[in-house]
Short mmCIF file of C-alpha atoms in Angstrom, two decimals:
data_model
loop_
_atom_site.label_atom_id
_atom_site.label_comp_id
_atom_site.label_asym_id
_atom_site.label_seq_id
_atom_site.Cartn_x
_atom_site.Cartn_y
_atom_site.Cartn_z
CA UNK A 1 113.29 90.24 67.08
CA UNK A 2 111.84 88.00 64.39
CA UNK A 3 109.16 89.76 62.37
CA UNK A 4 107.12 86.55 62.15
CA UNK A 5 105.89 86.62 65.76
CA UNK A 6 102.35 87.78 66.40
CA UNK A 7 102.39 88.81 70.08
CA UNK A 8 98.65 88.40 70.65
CA UNK A 9 98.74 84.81 69.37
CA UNK A 10 101.59 83.59 71.56
CA UNK A 11 100.89 80.60 73.83
CA UNK A 12 103.62 80.73 76.50
CA UNK A 13 105.44 83.47 78.38
CA UNK A 14 108.79 82.24 79.68
CA UNK A 15 110.96 83.55 82.50
CA UNK A 16 114.27 82.42 81.01
CA UNK A 17 117.01 83.51 83.40
CA UNK A 18 118.31 86.29 85.61
CA UNK A 19 121.88 87.15 86.54
CA UNK A 20 123.89 89.85 88.28
CA UNK A 21 127.46 91.02 87.89
CA UNK A 22 129.32 94.29 88.51
CA UNK A 23 126.22 96.21 89.52
CA UNK A 24 124.12 95.13 86.52
CA UNK A 25 121.13 92.79 86.76
CA UNK A 26 120.07 91.04 83.54
CA UNK A 27 116.50 89.77 83.32
CA UNK A 28 115.61 87.57 80.35
CA UNK A 29 112.15 86.64 79.04
CA UNK A 30 110.69 85.11 75.88
CA UNK A 31 107.41 84.30 74.19
CA UNK A 32 107.05 80.73 72.88
CA UNK A 33 110.39 79.83 71.27
CA UNK A 34 111.13 83.40 70.26
CA UNK A 35 114.21 85.50 70.86
CA UNK A 36 115.10 86.57 74.36
CA UNK A 37 113.94 89.92 75.67
CA UNK A 38 116.72 91.13 77.98
CA UNK A 39 116.18 93.97 80.44
CA UNK A 40 119.06 95.51 82.40
CA UNK A 41 118.96 97.26 85.76
CA UNK A 42 122.08 99.25 86.64
CA UNK A 43 122.98 99.83 90.30
CA UNK A 44 125.69 102.55 90.36
CA UNK A 45 128.88 102.05 92.39
CA UNK A 46 127.42 98.84 93.84
CA UNK A 47 129.64 97.17 96.42
CA UNK A 48 130.22 93.45 96.38
CA UNK A 49 127.34 91.59 98.01
CA UNK A 50 128.53 90.38 101.44
CA UNK A 51 128.51 86.61 101.86
CA UNK A 52 126.06 86.94 104.75
CA UNK A 53 123.53 88.55 102.40
CA UNK A 54 124.04 86.22 99.41
CA UNK A 55 120.91 84.12 99.99
CA UNK A 56 118.77 87.21 100.59
CA UNK A 57 120.18 88.85 97.48
CA UNK A 58 119.37 85.81 95.34
CA UNK A 59 115.77 85.82 96.61
CA UNK A 60 115.37 89.56 95.96
CA UNK A 61 116.88 89.26 92.48
CA UNK A 62 114.57 86.38 91.62
CA UNK A 63 111.57 88.42 92.74
CA UNK A 64 112.72 91.35 90.62
CA UNK A 65 112.89 89.05 87.60
CA UNK A 66 109.35 87.83 88.26
CA UNK A 67 107.86 91.26 88.98
CA UNK A 68 109.56 93.14 86.12
CA UNK A 69 108.21 90.49 83.74
CA UNK A 70 104.82 92.21 83.88
CA UNK A 71 106.11 94.78 81.37
CA UNK A 72 106.63 91.98 78.83
CA UNK A 73 103.87 89.53 79.71
CA UNK A 74 101.24 92.14 78.89
CA UNK A 75 102.46 92.32 75.27
CA UNK A 76 100.81 88.97 74.54
CA UNK A 77 99.01 87.81 77.72
CA UNK A 78 99.44 84.16 76.68
CA UNK A 79 97.54 81.50 78.63
CA UNK A 80 100.62 79.77 80.07
CA UNK A 81 103.56 80.93 82.19
CA UNK A 82 106.79 78.90 82.39
CA UNK A 83 109.60 79.36 84.90
CA UNK A 84 113.08 78.08 84.05
CA UNK A 85 113.86 77.72 87.76
CA UNK A 86 110.79 75.60 88.44
CA UNK A 87 107.57 76.24 90.38
CA UNK A 88 107.16 78.74 93.22
CA UNK A 89 106.10 78.37 96.82
CA UNK A 90 102.53 79.41 97.56
CA UNK A 91 103.36 82.85 99.01
CA UNK A 92 105.47 83.86 96.01
CA UNK A 93 102.96 82.53 93.50
CA UNK A 94 100.11 84.28 95.30
CA UNK A 95 101.98 87.61 95.34
CA UNK A 96 102.58 87.36 91.59
CA UNK A 97 99.10 86.13 90.71
CA UNK A 98 97.61 89.08 92.61
CA UNK A 99 100.07 91.57 91.15
CA UNK A 100 99.54 90.53 87.54
CA UNK A 101 95.75 90.31 87.90
CA UNK A 102 95.13 93.55 89.79
CA UNK A 103 98.14 95.47 88.53
CA UNK A 104 97.01 94.83 84.94
CA UNK A 105 93.30 95.39 85.67
CA UNK A 106 93.26 98.84 84.04
CA UNK A 107 95.21 97.47 81.06
CA UNK A 108 92.64 94.66 80.74
CA UNK A 109 89.69 97.06 81.08
CA UNK A 110 90.98 99.40 78.39
CA UNK A 111 91.74 96.51 76.01
CA UNK A 112 88.49 94.64 76.62
CA UNK A 113 90.30 91.64 78.16
CA UNK A 114 89.42 89.47 81.14
CA UNK A 115 92.53 88.12 82.87
CA UNK A 116 90.65 86.30 85.64
CA UNK A 117 91.52 82.61 85.48
CA UNK A 118 94.23 83.29 82.91
CA UNK A 119 97.15 84.23 85.16
CA UNK A 120 98.56 81.29 87.10
CA UNK A 121 102.20 81.17 88.15
CA UNK A 122 103.34 77.53 88.55
CA UNK A 123 103.29 76.38 92.19
CA UNK A 124 104.88 73.45 93.95
CA UNK A 125 102.56 70.77 95.26
CA UNK A 126 101.33 71.03 98.83
CA UNK A 127 103.90 69.88 101.35
CA UNK A 128 106.79 70.49 98.94
CA UNK A 129 109.23 73.28 99.63
CA UNK A 130 110.23 75.47 96.71
CA UNK A 131 113.88 76.25 96.09
CA UNK A 132 114.96 79.33 98.03
CA UNK A 133 111.97 79.25 100.37
CA UNK A 134 112.62 79.62 104.08
CA UNK A 135 109.26 78.19 104.99
CA UNK A 136 108.90 80.71 107.83
CA UNK A 137 110.68 83.96 108.60
CA UNK A 138 113.90 84.80 106.80
CA UNK A 139 116.91 85.40 109.05
CA UNK A 140 117.73 88.95 110.10
CA UNK A 141 120.75 90.40 108.28
CA UNK A 142 121.59 93.15 110.76
CA UNK A 143 121.05 95.68 107.97
CA UNK A 144 122.19 99.26 108.69
CA UNK A 145 119.39 101.36 110.20
CA UNK A 146 118.83 103.73 107.33
CA UNK A 147 116.06 104.34 104.83
CA UNK A 148 115.66 104.42 101.06
CA UNK A 149 113.10 107.12 100.20
CA UNK A 150 111.87 106.96 96.58
CA UNK A 151 111.52 110.39 94.95
CA UNK A 152 108.97 110.97 92.20
CA UNK A 153 109.27 114.71 91.72
CA UNK A 154 105.84 115.41 93.21
CA UNK A 155 104.59 116.66 96.57
CA UNK A 156 104.05 113.30 98.32
CA UNK A 157 107.62 112.03 98.30
CA UNK A 158 108.89 115.44 99.41
CA UNK A 159 106.54 115.40 102.42
CA UNK A 160 107.90 111.94 103.29
CA UNK A 161 111.50 113.13 102.93
CA UNK A 162 110.99 116.10 105.23
CA UNK A 163 109.19 113.94 107.82
CA UNK A 164 112.12 111.50 107.90
CA UNK A 165 114.63 114.36 108.06
CA UNK A 166 112.71 115.83 111.01
CA UNK A 167 113.57 112.81 113.20
CA UNK A 168 117.22 112.75 112.16
CA UNK A 169 116.97 109.40 110.40
CA UNK A 170 119.75 108.49 108.00
CA UNK A 171 118.16 108.33 104.57
CA UNK A 172 118.93 108.38 100.85
CA UNK A 173 116.76 109.87 98.09
CA UNK A 174 116.47 107.22 95.37
CA UNK A 175 114.84 107.13 91.95
CA UNK A 176 114.74 104.87 88.91
CA UNK A 177 115.27 106.42 85.48
CA UNK A 178 116.78 109.60 84.14
CA UNK A 179 114.23 112.35 84.83
CA UNK A 180 115.98 115.71 85.20
CA UNK A 181 113.05 117.02 87.24
CA UNK A 182 113.30 114.20 89.76
CA UNK A 183 117.05 114.69 89.97
CA UNK A 184 116.51 118.39 90.75
CA UNK A 185 113.99 117.54 93.50
CA UNK A 186 116.31 114.92 94.96
CA UNK A 187 119.18 117.41 95.02
CA UNK A 188 116.98 120.00 96.74
CA UNK A 189 116.28 117.56 99.61
CA UNK A 190 119.92 117.77 100.70
CA UNK A 191 120.00 113.98 101.18
CA UNK A 192 122.53 111.62 99.61
CA UNK A 193 121.16 110.41 96.29
CA UNK A 194 121.01 107.08 94.45
CA UNK A 195 119.94 106.99 90.79
CA UNK A 196 119.26 103.48 89.45
CA UNK A 197 118.78 102.94 85.72
CA UNK A 198 116.24 100.59 84.16
CA UNK A 199 116.77 99.69 80.50
CA UNK A 200 113.79 97.94 78.93
CA UNK A 201 114.51 95.20 76.42
CA UNK A 202 114.70 96.76 72.93
CA UNK A 203 112.64 93.85 71.64
CA UNK A 204 109.61 95.13 73.55
CA UNK A 205 109.34 98.10 71.22
CA UNK A 206 109.52 95.77 68.24
CA UNK A 207 106.68 93.70 69.74
CA UNK A 208 104.66 96.89 70.04
CA UNK A 209 105.27 97.57 66.36
CA UNK A 210 104.02 94.05 65.58
CA UNK A 211 100.69 94.65 67.31
CA UNK A 212 101.33 93.76 70.96
CA UNK A 213 98.78 94.59 73.61
CA UNK A 214 99.76 97.82 75.33
CA UNK A 215 98.71 99.86 78.34
CA UNK A 216 99.26 100.65 82.00
CA UNK A 217 101.51 98.43 84.10
CA UNK A 218 102.04 98.48 87.91
CA UNK A 219 105.33 100.37 87.70
CA UNK A 220 105.47 101.04 91.45
CA UNK A 221 105.69 97.28 91.97
CA UNK A 222 108.65 97.07 89.59
CA UNK A 223 110.39 99.97 91.32
CA UNK A 224 109.68 98.37 94.70
CA UNK A 225 111.34 95.13 93.62
CA UNK A 226 114.32 97.11 92.29
CA UNK A 227 114.65 98.85 95.65
CA UNK A 228 114.45 95.57 97.55
CA UNK A 229 117.55 94.46 95.63
CA UNK A 230 119.17 97.84 96.30
CA UNK A 231 118.46 97.58 100.03
CA UNK A 232 120.33 94.29 100.22
CA UNK A 233 123.19 95.43 97.99
CA UNK A 234 123.86 98.80 99.61
CA UNK A 235 122.62 97.99 103.13
CA UNK A 236 119.32 99.62 104.17
CA UNK A 237 116.77 98.21 106.60
CA UNK A 238 113.75 100.12 105.30
CA UNK A 239 112.16 101.29 102.06
CA UNK A 240 109.66 104.08 102.73
CA UNK A 241 107.40 105.01 99.82
CA UNK A 242 104.97 107.94 99.94
CA UNK A 243 101.69 106.29 98.93
CA UNK A 244 98.63 107.82 100.57
CA UNK A 245 95.55 105.96 101.74
CA UNK A 246 93.40 106.96 98.73
CA UNK A 247 95.73 104.82 96.57
CA UNK A 248 93.77 101.84 97.88
CA UNK A 249 90.48 103.15 96.43
CA UNK A 250 89.34 101.62 93.13
CA UNK A 251 88.93 103.84 90.09
CA UNK A 252 85.85 101.90 88.96
CA UNK A 253 84.27 98.44 88.92
CA UNK A 254 84.17 96.48 85.67
CA UNK A 255 82.31 93.19 85.30
CA UNK A 256 82.54 92.50 89.02
CA UNK A 257 86.24 93.36 89.32
CA UNK A 258 87.68 96.40 91.06
CA UNK A 259 89.92 98.37 88.71
CA UNK A 260 92.47 100.50 90.55
CA UNK A 261 94.98 102.55 88.54
CA UNK A 262 97.11 102.71 91.69
CA UNK A 263 96.89 99.07 92.81
CA UNK A 264 100.66 98.70 93.24
CA UNK A 265 100.50 101.73 95.56
CA UNK A 266 97.69 100.20 97.63
CA UNK A 267 97.84 98.83 101.15
CA UNK A 268 96.96 95.41 99.73
CA UNK A 269 100.12 95.30 97.62
CA UNK A 270 102.22 96.88 100.37
CA UNK A 271 101.11 94.09 102.73
CA UNK A 272 101.78 91.30 100.22
CA UNK A 273 105.27 92.55 99.38
CA UNK A 274 106.18 93.60 102.92
CA UNK A 275 105.25 90.20 104.32
CA UNK A 276 107.05 88.42 101.47
CA UNK A 277 110.28 90.34 102.10
CA UNK A 278 110.15 89.35 105.79
CA UNK A 279 109.68 85.67 104.98
CA UNK A 280 111.93 85.34 101.92
CA UNK A 281 114.64 88.05 102.08
CA UNK A 282 115.31 89.45 105.55
CA UNK A 283 113.35 89.67 108.78
CA UNK A 284 114.77 93.17 109.30
CA UNK A 285 113.98 94.61 105.85
CA UNK A 286 110.83 96.73 106.15
CA UNK A 287 108.79 97.93 103.16
CA UNK A 288 106.14 100.53 103.90
CA UNK A 289 104.45 103.74 102.87
CA UNK A 290 105.13 106.54 105.32
CA UNK A 291 102.05 108.45 104.12
CA UNK A 292 99.59 105.53 104.29
CA UNK A 293 97.59 107.00 107.21
CA UNK A 294 96.89 110.24 105.35
CA UNK A 295 94.48 111.49 102.72
CA UNK A 296 95.67 113.53 99.74
CA UNK A 297 94.27 116.63 101.43
CA UNK A 298 96.23 116.01 104.62
CA UNK A 299 99.38 115.58 102.54
CA UNK A 300 98.81 118.74 100.51
CA UNK A 301 98.27 120.63 103.78
CA UNK A 302 101.69 119.39 104.94
CA UNK A 303 103.28 120.21 101.60
CA UNK A 304 101.89 123.75 101.68
CA UNK A 305 104.45 124.48 104.43
CA UNK A 306 107.42 123.22 102.36
CA UNK A 307 108.06 126.42 100.41
CA UNK A 308 111.66 125.54 99.38
CA UNK A 309 110.27 122.96 96.95
CA UNK A 310 107.63 125.14 95.26
CA UNK A 311 109.85 126.04 92.31
CA UNK A 312 111.11 122.51 91.56
CA UNK A 313 108.29 120.03 92.21
CA UNK A 314 105.78 118.82 89.64
CA UNK A 315 103.15 116.09 89.67
CA UNK A 316 102.30 116.59 85.99
CA UNK A 317 102.64 113.44 83.90
CA UNK A 318 102.27 115.10 80.50
CA UNK A 319 104.67 117.99 80.49
CA UNK A 320 108.17 117.01 79.41
CA UNK A 321 109.66 120.49 79.07
CA UNK A 322 111.23 119.91 82.42
CA UNK A 323 113.50 122.20 84.42
CA UNK A 324 112.44 125.29 82.50
CA UNK A 325 112.37 128.59 84.38
CA UNK A 326 108.60 129.12 84.14
CA UNK A 327 105.72 127.23 85.81
CA UNK A 328 104.38 126.37 82.36
CA UNK A 329 107.55 124.31 81.91
CA UNK A 330 106.56 122.05 84.82
CA UNK A 331 102.73 122.02 84.66
CA UNK A 332 100.70 121.40 81.49
CA UNK A 333 97.56 122.67 83.25
CA UNK A 334 95.40 120.22 81.30
CA UNK A 335 95.86 116.75 82.83
CA UNK A 336 94.13 115.13 85.84
CA UNK A 337 97.28 115.43 87.98
CA UNK A 338 97.50 119.19 87.36
CA UNK A 339 93.79 119.57 88.07
CA UNK A 340 93.92 117.59 91.29
CA UNK A 341 97.09 119.10 92.76
CA UNK A 342 95.77 122.60 92.04
CA UNK A 343 92.43 121.80 93.70
CA UNK A 344 93.98 120.02 96.68
CA UNK A 345 96.50 122.79 97.42
CA UNK A 346 93.99 125.61 97.01
CA UNK A 347 92.44 125.35 100.51
CA UNK A 348 95.88 125.55 102.14
CA UNK A 349 97.77 128.21 100.19
CA UNK A 350 97.15 131.91 99.62
CA UNK A 351 95.62 132.22 96.16
CA UNK A 352 98.47 134.34 94.68
CA UNK A 353 101.03 131.77 95.85
CA UNK A 354 99.15 128.92 94.17
CA UNK A 355 98.74 130.82 90.92
CA UNK A 356 102.48 131.57 90.95
CA UNK A 357 103.24 127.83 91.19
CA UNK A 358 101.05 126.93 88.21
CA UNK A 359 101.36 130.14 86.21
CA UNK A 360 97.59 130.30 85.69
CA UNK A 361 94.24 129.83 87.43
CA UNK A 362 92.88 126.45 86.41
CA UNK A 363 89.59 127.05 88.24
CA UNK A 364 88.82 130.16 86.19
CA UNK A 365 88.98 128.35 82.86
CA UNK A 366 85.62 127.04 81.63
CA UNK A 367 87.32 124.72 79.14
CA UNK A 368 88.64 122.68 82.09
CA UNK A 369 85.14 121.83 83.38
CA UNK A 370 85.13 118.20 82.20
CA UNK A 371 88.46 117.50 83.87
CA UNK A 372 87.34 118.82 87.24
CA UNK A 373 83.96 117.05 86.86
CA UNK A 374 85.83 113.73 86.65
CA UNK A 375 87.76 114.51 89.85
CA UNK A 376 84.45 115.26 91.58
CA UNK A 377 82.95 112.07 90.08
CA UNK A 378 80.23 114.26 88.60
CA UNK A 379 78.86 112.71 85.38
CA UNK A 380 82.09 110.69 85.06
CA UNK A 381 84.31 108.25 86.96
CA UNK A 382 87.56 109.21 88.66
CA UNK A 383 90.41 109.52 86.13
CA UNK A 384 92.87 106.68 85.60
CA UNK A 385 95.55 108.65 87.37
CA UNK A 386 97.19 108.95 90.78
CA UNK A 387 94.63 111.36 92.19
CA UNK A 388 92.59 111.48 95.38
CA UNK A 389 89.09 110.18 96.00
CA UNK A 390 86.07 111.91 94.53
CA UNK A 391 84.75 112.71 98.01
CA UNK A 392 87.90 114.60 99.02
CA UNK A 393 87.91 116.53 95.73
CA UNK A 394 84.31 117.55 96.50
CA UNK A 395 85.33 118.61 100.01
CA UNK A 396 88.12 120.79 98.62
CA UNK A 397 85.84 122.39 96.03
CA UNK A 398 83.18 123.03 98.65
CA UNK A 399 85.75 124.72 100.90
CA UNK A 400 86.72 127.04 98.03
CA UNK A 401 83.07 127.76 97.26
CA UNK A 402 82.74 129.25 100.75
CA UNK A 403 85.69 131.63 100.32
CA UNK A 404 85.18 135.04 98.71
CA UNK A 405 88.52 135.03 96.88
CA UNK A 406 87.52 131.89 94.95
CA UNK A 407 83.74 132.20 94.61
CA UNK A 408 83.70 134.14 91.34
CA UNK A 409 86.11 131.86 89.47
CA UNK A 410 84.26 130.14 86.65
CA UNK A 411 84.43 126.53 87.85
CA UNK A 412 83.88 127.36 91.52
CA UNK A 413 80.83 129.41 90.61
CA UNK A 414 79.62 126.54 88.40
CA UNK A 415 80.08 124.14 91.32
CA UNK A 416 77.98 126.39 93.55
CA UNK A 417 75.17 126.85 91.06
CA UNK A 418 75.03 123.49 89.29
CA UNK A 419 76.64 120.74 91.38
CA UNK A 420 76.37 121.74 95.03
CA UNK A 421 72.57 121.62 94.93
CA UNK A 422 72.81 117.88 94.21
CA UNK A 423 75.11 117.13 97.16
CA UNK A 424 74.64 116.62 100.88
CA UNK A 425 76.54 119.49 102.50
CA UNK A 426 77.00 117.40 105.66
CA UNK A 427 79.30 115.12 103.63
CA UNK A 428 81.52 117.95 102.36
CA UNK A 429 83.48 118.98 105.44
CA UNK A 430 87.24 119.30 104.94
CA UNK A 431 88.24 118.50 108.52
CA UNK A 432 87.55 114.72 108.55
CA UNK A 433 89.97 114.31 105.63
CA UNK A 434 92.76 115.82 107.72
CA UNK A 435 92.57 113.09 110.39
CA UNK A 436 95.08 110.21 110.04
CA UNK A 437 93.96 106.60 109.87
CA UNK A 438 95.50 104.08 112.28
CA UNK A 439 95.99 101.63 109.40
CA UNK A 440 99.62 101.52 108.26
CA UNK A 441 102.76 99.37 108.24
CA UNK A 442 105.32 102.00 109.26
CA UNK A 443 108.02 100.28 111.36
CA UNK A 444 108.60 101.45 114.94
CA UNK A 445 111.89 103.12 114.02
CA UNK A 446 110.12 105.55 111.65
CA UNK A 447 106.82 106.12 113.48
CA UNK A 448 108.04 109.35 115.08
CA UNK A 449 108.12 110.84 111.57
CA UNK A 450 104.33 110.55 111.38
CA UNK A 451 103.97 113.40 113.86
CA UNK A 452 105.72 115.74 111.41
CA UNK A 453 103.03 115.07 108.79
CA UNK A 454 99.85 115.31 110.84
#
């Protein structure tokens, strides 16, 4: 990478090329006339792509190239985007415009940027058909009736796995990257496993050294595009994530724009990508979230019954001493994810069992007050993390405040004396959060699994 480039002053972000051979996808990007940034995705033991799926594979690979580019585009956020393969049809351009705008909204907020009106993927003129566009519904590929279930190491994906196992569906636990904790969780499921590797372009780290913009990207969107390619390559007719309905709730509003840390886990993104796969890749390739009808509290209630996973799961994003023998090796006890999972599980587990999982009582530690206040949206906004809504955190805390075994813990007692008096008790019931919503995109073949969750 040339040391003369100033990432924040670049004028054009270019999608240079993408290719695939022997299970390795190469995705190339560049700023202005600079050196190529080449990312590689490795699909292990990938079979040859059947001729009948070649067109679908090309479409999925092209989308992966476009979606994964978000990791690089954000380094400079230049005002122009160029595509070596030419302009996109409206549906593809709209998917990408929405993804880059909303998926980078937190990044923009934290860096004091406004990306509205800046992101515009080139589109073909009206009435002109883009290359690779079907113009309607893509043909069905007669994909094998089996499911890719992404594993993240936390409670949600494990609830989804067990729900799918309960109906006898053929499924594979899949993850991207080399996390030992995720691998241990995947092994514990008893399902076949698929571990895909993503290697970021080394030049990205050099751009960071040269002053690139940095921050949160919609990584679930990238992983979703990777799994769409995997579904075509290996032969799966569904990709079932474990994104709950609170993922659609914004973290905050900034200058008239909703900022959602979890936008690529939202129903809005799920709908955009699911529809796009039906029209551009395969009519019989479904992309959904199995947990979409459920709140975080409903999911933690379901997870509380899955005792075989208690000693391997972790939702903590900060603790990297993974696979150690003690809870402290899997839970830092300080971050918003630790706070929320502890609070959400507390109404549904015996107190000693919960303390054994975490190795400590987070609600009896006064130094954690600010973290729990943010979850409750008390004097702060919801954290930029994958946590539930403020209202369901308040419902969980209220439930604990009514139970003798929790009432004397420092932060529960503080909630009762300082915060509860400012709330409407009628809005704090736990039960409404346990009811599923009818709004989801789960295909008919998997809908029986919903009964195992509720």
